[in-house]
Amino acid sequence: MRHAWLPYFDAVNAIIFLAPISCFDERLTEDPSVNRLEDTLLLWKAIVGSKLLGKITLIVFLNKCDLLKRKLQSGIMVNKYMISFGSRENEVGSVVKYLKDKFKDILRADASEPRTTYLYATSVTDTKATATTLNIVRDGIIREHLKHAEFV
Ligand SMILES: Nc1nc2c(ncn2[C@@H]2O[C@H](COP(=O)(O)OP(=O)(O)OP(=O)(O)O)[C@@H](O)[C@H]2O)c(=O)[nH]1
């Protein structure tokens, strides 16, 4: 159904893409053959590759970092579910860096033109930290618009 809702986003300036990165070891309820994080990356690929969304600023929240931390501390290994994670340290910082690079790689390979994209590690249930992140995002978008309007 995803292709059905893409056209409804043609009049927006920015999309906040929430990627629940703690779900690296989970499967989709609707299709247990698909890993949830792989599914998230496929959706990112579709959004990045969509010509309809080509002019929209993309903001990625690598979300549920608190839940990710808890999973990693309990001994669950990322490389068991994502082979390409390899021998990197099984801790939040290296998982976030690895995933940021993955999102950027897809952007480089699939975006039809260069575009403004921001990536943040978040735990949105931490409302104070999320408010700060949203303020940074808002300032970035405003600055971007002013730049296009040649005010800065
Ligand atoms: N601890 C924690 N909980 C979160 C975070 N983000 C969302 N949640 C909680 O996760 C639950 C599911 O919310 P979402 O992930 O937004 O919704 P969803 O994608 O439809 O649901 P899931 O299939 O569970 O991912 C809710 O109870 C949220 O409050 C987060 O960063 N940290």
PDB file of C-alpha atoms and ligand atoms in Angstrom:
ATOM      1  CA  MET A   1       0.000   0.000   0.000  1.00  0.00           C
ATOM      2  CA  ARG A   2       3.005   2.336   0.430  1.00  0.00           C
ATOM      3  CA  HIS A   3       3.021   3.433  -3.221  1.00  0.00           C
ATOM      4  CA  ALA A   4      -0.592   4.545  -2.686  1.00  0.00           C
ATOM      5  CA  TRP A   5       0.256   7.185  -0.064  1.00  0.00           C
ATOM      6  CA  LEU A   6       3.451   8.596  -1.608  1.00  0.00           C
ATOM      7  CA  PRO A   7       1.554  11.136  -3.826  1.00  0.00           C
ATOM      8  CA  TYR A   8      -0.083  12.675  -0.738  1.00  0.00           C
ATOM      9  CA  PHE A   9       3.303  14.043   0.324  1.00  0.00           C
ATOM     10  CA  ASP A  10       3.965  16.175  -2.751  1.00  0.00           C
ATOM     11  CA  ALA A  11       2.928  19.426  -1.027  1.00  0.00           C
ATOM     12  CA  VAL A  12       5.021  19.094   2.146  1.00  0.00           C
ATOM     13  CA  ASN A  13       8.391  20.740   2.864  1.00  0.00           C
ATOM     14  CA  ALA A  14       9.911  18.087   5.111  1.00  0.00           C
ATOM     15  CA  ILE A  15       9.375  14.504   6.201  1.00  0.00           C
ATOM     16  CA  ILE A  16      10.497  13.171   9.572  1.00  0.00           C
ATOM     17  CA  PHE A  17      11.330   9.515   8.931  1.00  0.00           C
ATOM     18  CA  LEU A  18      11.162   7.540  12.173  1.00  0.00           C
ATOM     19  CA  ALA A  19      13.403   4.482  11.978  1.00  0.00           C
ATOM     20  CA  PRO A  20      12.972   2.233  15.049  1.00  0.00           C
ATOM     21  CA  ILE A  21      16.561   0.966  15.220  1.00  0.00           C
ATOM     22  CA  SER A  22      15.987  -1.241  18.267  1.00  0.00           C
ATOM     23  CA  CYS A  23      14.036  -3.615  16.015  1.00  0.00           C
ATOM     24  CA  PHE A  24      17.135  -5.094  14.321  1.00  0.00           C
ATOM     25  CA  ASP A  25      16.233  -8.531  15.792  1.00  0.00           C
ATOM     26  CA  GLU A  26      12.466  -8.371  15.130  1.00  0.00           C
ATOM     27  CA  ARG A  27      10.251  -9.459  12.274  1.00  0.00           C
ATOM     28  CA  LEU A  28       7.200  -7.814  10.745  1.00  0.00           C
ATOM     29  CA  THR A  29       3.919  -8.938  12.316  1.00  0.00           C
ATOM     30  CA  GLU A  30       2.264  -8.836   8.881  1.00  0.00           C
ATOM     31  CA  ASP A  31       5.105 -10.793   7.221  1.00  0.00           C
ATOM     32  CA  PRO A  32       7.334 -12.754   9.618  1.00  0.00           C
ATOM     33  CA  SER A  33       9.776 -13.513   6.810  1.00  0.00           C
ATOM     34  CA  VAL A  34      10.915  -9.861   6.802  1.00  0.00           C
ATOM     35  CA  ASN A  35      13.297  -8.300   9.341  1.00  0.00           C
ATOM     36  CA  ARG A  36      11.869  -4.986  10.623  1.00  0.00           C
ATOM     37  CA  LEU A  37      15.079  -3.010  10.209  1.00  0.00           C
ATOM     38  CA  GLU A  38      15.551  -4.329   6.653  1.00  0.00           C
ATOM     39  CA  ASP A  39      11.964  -3.253   5.959  1.00  0.00           C
ATOM     40  CA  THR A  40      12.734   0.225   7.305  1.00  0.00           C
ATOM     41  CA  LEU A  41      15.755   0.489   4.995  1.00  0.00           C
ATOM     42  CA  LEU A  42      13.624  -0.627   2.025  1.00  0.00           C
ATOM     43  CA  LEU A  43      11.078   2.080   2.838  1.00  0.00           C
ATOM     44  CA  TRP A  44      13.908   4.645   3.060  1.00  0.00           C
ATOM     45  CA  LYS A  45      15.144   3.473  -0.371  1.00  0.00           C
ATOM     46  CA  ALA A  46      11.630   3.926  -1.800  1.00  0.00           C
ATOM     47  CA  ILE A  47      11.283   7.429  -0.344  1.00  0.00           C
ATOM     48  CA  VAL A  48      14.750   8.527  -1.443  1.00  0.00           C
ATOM     49  CA  GLY A  49      14.174   7.154  -4.951  1.00  0.00           C
ATOM     50  CA  SER A  50      10.731   8.725  -5.342  1.00  0.00           C
ATOM     51  CA  LYS A  51      10.757  11.562  -7.892  1.00  0.00           C
ATOM     52  CA  LEU A  52       7.540  12.901  -6.327  1.00  0.00           C
ATOM     53  CA  LEU A  53       9.375  13.454  -3.051  1.00  0.00           C
ATOM     54  CA  GLY A  54      12.566  14.699  -4.724  1.00  0.00           C
ATOM     55  CA  LYS A  55      12.373  18.271  -3.397  1.00  0.00           C
ATOM     56  CA  ILE A  56      11.403  17.437   0.175  1.00  0.00           C
ATOM     57  CA  THR A  57      13.849  17.837   3.067  1.00  0.00           C
ATOM     58  CA  LEU A  58      14.335  14.478   4.766  1.00  0.00           C
ATOM     59  CA  ILE A  59      14.925  14.223   8.499  1.00  0.00           C
ATOM     60  CA  VAL A  60      15.763  10.777   9.840  1.00  0.00           C
ATOM     61  CA  PHE A  61      15.278   9.965  13.495  1.00  0.00           C
ATOM     62  CA  LEU A  62      17.221   6.793  14.310  1.00  0.00           C
ATOM     63  CA  ASN A  63      14.747   6.198  17.092  1.00  0.00           C
ATOM     64  CA  LYS A  64      14.306   3.943  20.124  1.00  0.00           C
ATOM     65  CA  CYS A  65      18.007   4.287  21.057  1.00  0.00           C
ATOM     66  CA  ASP A  66      17.109   3.653  24.715  1.00  0.00           C
ATOM     67  CA  LEU A  67      15.505   0.320  23.797  1.00  0.00           C
ATOM     68  CA  LEU A  68      18.479  -0.478  21.557  1.00  0.00           C
ATOM     69  CA  LYS A  69      20.844   0.173  24.470  1.00  0.00           C
ATOM     70  CA  ARG A  70      18.840  -2.154  26.711  1.00  0.00           C
ATOM     71  CA  LYS A  71      18.899  -4.927  24.097  1.00  0.00           C
ATOM     72  CA  LEU A  72      22.648  -4.612  23.504  1.00  0.00           C
ATOM     73  CA  GLN A  73      23.340  -4.604  27.247  1.00  0.00           C
ATOM     74  CA  SER A  74      21.322  -7.807  27.588  1.00  0.00           C
ATOM     75  CA  GLY A  75      23.831  -9.445  25.217  1.00  0.00           C
ATOM     76  CA  ILE A  76      21.847  -9.509  21.954  1.00  0.00           C
ATOM     77  CA  MET A  77      24.365  -9.305  19.108  1.00  0.00           C
ATOM     78  CA  VAL A  78      23.620  -7.055  16.117  1.00  0.00           C
ATOM     79  CA  ASN A  79      25.888  -9.043  13.789  1.00  0.00           C
ATOM     80  CA  LYS A  80      23.711 -12.115  14.313  1.00  0.00           C
ATOM     81  CA  TYR A  81      20.905 -10.259  12.488  1.00  0.00           C
ATOM     82  CA  MET A  82      22.908  -7.915  10.240  1.00  0.00           C
ATOM     83  CA  ILE A  83      25.910  -9.872   9.012  1.00  0.00           C
ATOM     84  CA  SER A  84      27.465  -6.752   7.463  1.00  0.00           C
ATOM     85  CA  PHE A  85      27.752  -5.191  10.947  1.00  0.00           C
ATOM     86  CA  GLY A  86      30.712  -7.560  11.296  1.00  0.00           C
ATOM     87  CA  SER A  87      33.082  -7.224  14.232  1.00  0.00           C
ATOM     88  CA  ARG A  88      32.136  -3.648  15.150  1.00  0.00           C
ATOM     89  CA  GLU A  89      31.622  -3.002  18.860  1.00  0.00           C
ATOM     90  CA  ASN A  90      28.166  -4.160  20.007  1.00  0.00           C
ATOM     91  CA  GLU A  91      27.220  -0.823  21.556  1.00  0.00           C
ATOM     92  CA  VAL A  92      24.818   2.035  20.725  1.00  0.00           C
ATOM     93  CA  GLY A  93      27.437   4.445  19.303  1.00  0.00           C
ATOM     94  CA  SER A  94      28.791   2.029  16.726  1.00  0.00           C
ATOM     95  CA  VAL A  95      25.313   0.762  15.765  1.00  0.00           C
ATOM     96  CA  VAL A  96      24.121   4.357  15.249  1.00  0.00           C
ATOM     97  CA  LYS A  97      27.219   5.204  13.168  1.00  0.00           C
ATOM     98  CA  TYR A  98      26.848   2.035  11.094  1.00  0.00           C
ATOM     99  CA  LEU A  99      23.159   2.790  10.419  1.00  0.00           C
ATOM    100  CA  LYS A 100      23.766   6.480   9.653  1.00  0.00           C
ATOM    101  CA  ASP A 101      26.294   5.342   7.038  1.00  0.00           C
ATOM    102  CA  LYS A 102      23.756   2.851   5.644  1.00  0.00           C
ATOM    103  CA  PHE A 103      21.089   5.566   5.305  1.00  0.00           C
ATOM    104  CA  LYS A 104      23.638   7.885   3.632  1.00  0.00           C
ATOM    105  CA  ASP A 105      24.830   5.125   1.267  1.00  0.00           C
ATOM    106  CA  ILE A 106      21.245   4.518   0.104  1.00  0.00           C
ATOM    107  CA  LEU A 107      20.788   8.258  -0.323  1.00  0.00           C
ATOM    108  CA  ARG A 108      23.928   8.506  -2.468  1.00  0.00           C
ATOM    109  CA  ALA A 109      22.969   5.502  -4.579  1.00  0.00           C
ATOM    110  CA  ASP A 110      19.243   6.158  -5.016  1.00  0.00           C
ATOM    111  CA  ALA A 111      18.540   9.895  -4.829  1.00  0.00           C
ATOM    112  CA  SER A 112      17.843  11.328  -8.273  1.00  0.00           C
ATOM    113  CA  GLU A 113      19.457  14.648  -7.229  1.00  0.00           C
ATOM    114  CA  PRO A 114      21.428  15.993  -4.212  1.00  0.00           C
ATOM    115  CA  ARG A 115      19.084  16.791  -1.329  1.00  0.00           C
ATOM    116  CA  THR A 116      19.047  18.128   2.198  1.00  0.00           C
ATOM    117  CA  THR A 117      18.950  15.326   4.745  1.00  0.00           C
ATOM    118  CA  TYR A 118      19.504  15.354   8.491  1.00  0.00           C
ATOM    119  CA  LEU A 119      20.129  12.272  10.634  1.00  0.00           C
ATOM    120  CA  TYR A 120      19.690  12.195  14.423  1.00  0.00           C
ATOM    121  CA  ALA A 121      19.862   9.459  17.063  1.00  0.00           C
ATOM    122  CA  THR A 122      16.720   9.804  19.219  1.00  0.00           C
ATOM    123  CA  SER A 123      14.588   8.268  21.932  1.00  0.00           C
ATOM    124  CA  VAL A 124      11.387  10.209  21.340  1.00  0.00           C
ATOM    125  CA  THR A 125       9.860   9.174  24.651  1.00  0.00           C
ATOM    126  CA  ASP A 126      12.552  11.417  26.207  1.00  0.00           C
ATOM    127  CA  THR A 127      10.441  14.508  25.538  1.00  0.00           C
ATOM    128  CA  LYS A 128      13.034  17.038  26.734  1.00  0.00           C
ATOM    129  CA  ALA A 129      15.799  15.746  24.452  1.00  0.00           C
ATOM    130  CA  THR A 130      13.314  15.384  21.577  1.00  0.00           C
ATOM    131  CA  ALA A 131      12.173  19.003  22.002  1.00  0.00           C
ATOM    132  CA  THR A 132      15.820  20.087  21.643  1.00  0.00           C
ATOM    133  CA  THR A 133      16.266  17.919  18.522  1.00  0.00           C
ATOM    134  CA  LEU A 134      13.057  19.316  16.986  1.00  0.00           C
ATOM    135  CA  ASN A 135      14.272  22.876  17.615  1.00  0.00           C
ATOM    136  CA  ILE A 136      17.548  22.093  15.835  1.00  0.00           C
ATOM    137  CA  VAL A 137      15.575  20.523  12.955  1.00  0.00           C
ATOM    138  CA  ARG A 138      13.253  23.559  12.727  1.00  0.00           C
ATOM    139  CA  ASP A 139      16.194  25.985  12.678  1.00  0.00           C
ATOM    140  CA  GLY A 140      17.870  23.911   9.957  1.00  0.00           C
ATOM    141  CA  ILE A 141      14.730  23.958   7.792  1.00  0.00           C
ATOM    142  CA  ILE A 142      14.250  27.708   8.252  1.00  0.00           C
ATOM    143  CA  ARG A 143      17.911  28.321   7.355  1.00  0.00           C
ATOM    144  CA  GLU A 144      17.514  26.103   4.287  1.00  0.00           C
ATOM    145  CA  HIS A 145      14.460  28.086   3.113  1.00  0.00           C
ATOM    146  CA  LEU A 146      16.225  31.410   3.688  1.00  0.00           C
ATOM    147  CA  LYS A 147      19.183  30.128   1.685  1.00  0.00           C
ATOM    148  CA  HIS A 148      16.898  29.209  -1.209  1.00  0.00           C
ATOM    149  CA  ALA A 149      15.273  32.618  -0.950  1.00  0.00           C
ATOM    150  CA  GLU A 150      18.849  34.032  -0.968  1.00  0.00           C
ATOM    151  CA  PHE A 151      18.450  35.841   2.347  1.00  0.00           C
ATOM    152  CA  VAL A 152      21.586  34.237   3.835  1.00  0.00           C
TER     153      VAL A 152
HETATM  154  N1  LIG B   1      11.239   3.530  25.016  1.00  0.00           N
HETATM  155  C1  LIG B   1      10.853   4.074  23.876  1.00  0.00           C
HETATM  156  N2  LIG B   1       9.615   3.843  23.422  1.00  0.00           N
HETATM  157  C2  LIG B   1       9.252   4.408  22.252  1.00  0.00           C
HETATM  158  C3  LIG B   1      10.114   5.243  21.498  1.00  0.00           C
HETATM  159  N3  LIG B   1       9.450   5.652  20.389  1.00  0.00           N
HETATM  160  C4  LIG B   1       8.225   5.115  20.453  1.00  0.00           C
HETATM  161  N4  LIG B   1       8.092   4.360  21.575  1.00  0.00           N
HETATM  162  C5  LIG B   1       6.931   3.593  22.029  1.00  0.00           C
HETATM  163  O1  LIG B   1       6.762   2.482  21.165  1.00  0.00           O
HETATM  164  C6  LIG B   1       5.391   2.151  21.080  1.00  0.00           C
HETATM  165  C7  LIG B   1       5.030   1.987  19.633  1.00  0.00           C
HETATM  166  O2  LIG B   1       5.125   3.240  19.034  1.00  0.00           O
HETATM  167  P1  LIG B   1       5.677   3.454  17.589  1.00  0.00           P
HETATM  168  O3  LIG B   1       6.947   2.709  17.416  1.00  0.00           O
HETATM  169  O4  LIG B   1       5.681   4.895  17.313  1.00  0.00           O
HETATM  170  O5  LIG B   1       4.524   2.856  16.736  1.00  0.00           O
HETATM  171  P2  LIG B   1       4.561   1.719  15.695  1.00  0.00           P
HETATM  172  O6  LIG B   1       5.707   1.896  14.775  1.00  0.00           O
HETATM  173  O7  LIG B   1       3.211   1.684  15.105  1.00  0.00           O
HETATM  174  O8  LIG B   1       4.731   0.491  16.653  1.00  0.00           O
HETATM  175  P3  LIG B   1       5.839  -0.591  16.716  1.00  0.00           P
HETATM  176  O9  LIG B   1       5.380  -1.605  15.725  1.00  0.00           O
HETATM  177  O10 LIG B   1       5.851  -1.095  18.131  1.00  0.00           O
HETATM  178  O11 LIG B   1       7.147   0.075  16.326  1.00  0.00           O
HETATM  179  C8  LIG B   1       4.623   3.267  21.796  1.00  0.00           C
HETATM  180  O12 LIG B   1       4.272   2.800  23.083  1.00  0.00           O
HETATM  181  C9  LIG B   1       5.650   4.375  21.908  1.00  0.00           C
HETATM  182  O13 LIG B   1       5.472   5.184  23.053  1.00  0.00           O
HETATM  183  C10 LIG B   1      11.433   5.465  21.998  1.00  0.00           C
HETATM  184  O14 LIG B   1      12.281   6.153  21.416  1.00  0.00           O
HETATM  185  N5  LIG B   1      11.746   4.856  23.185  1.00  0.00           N
END
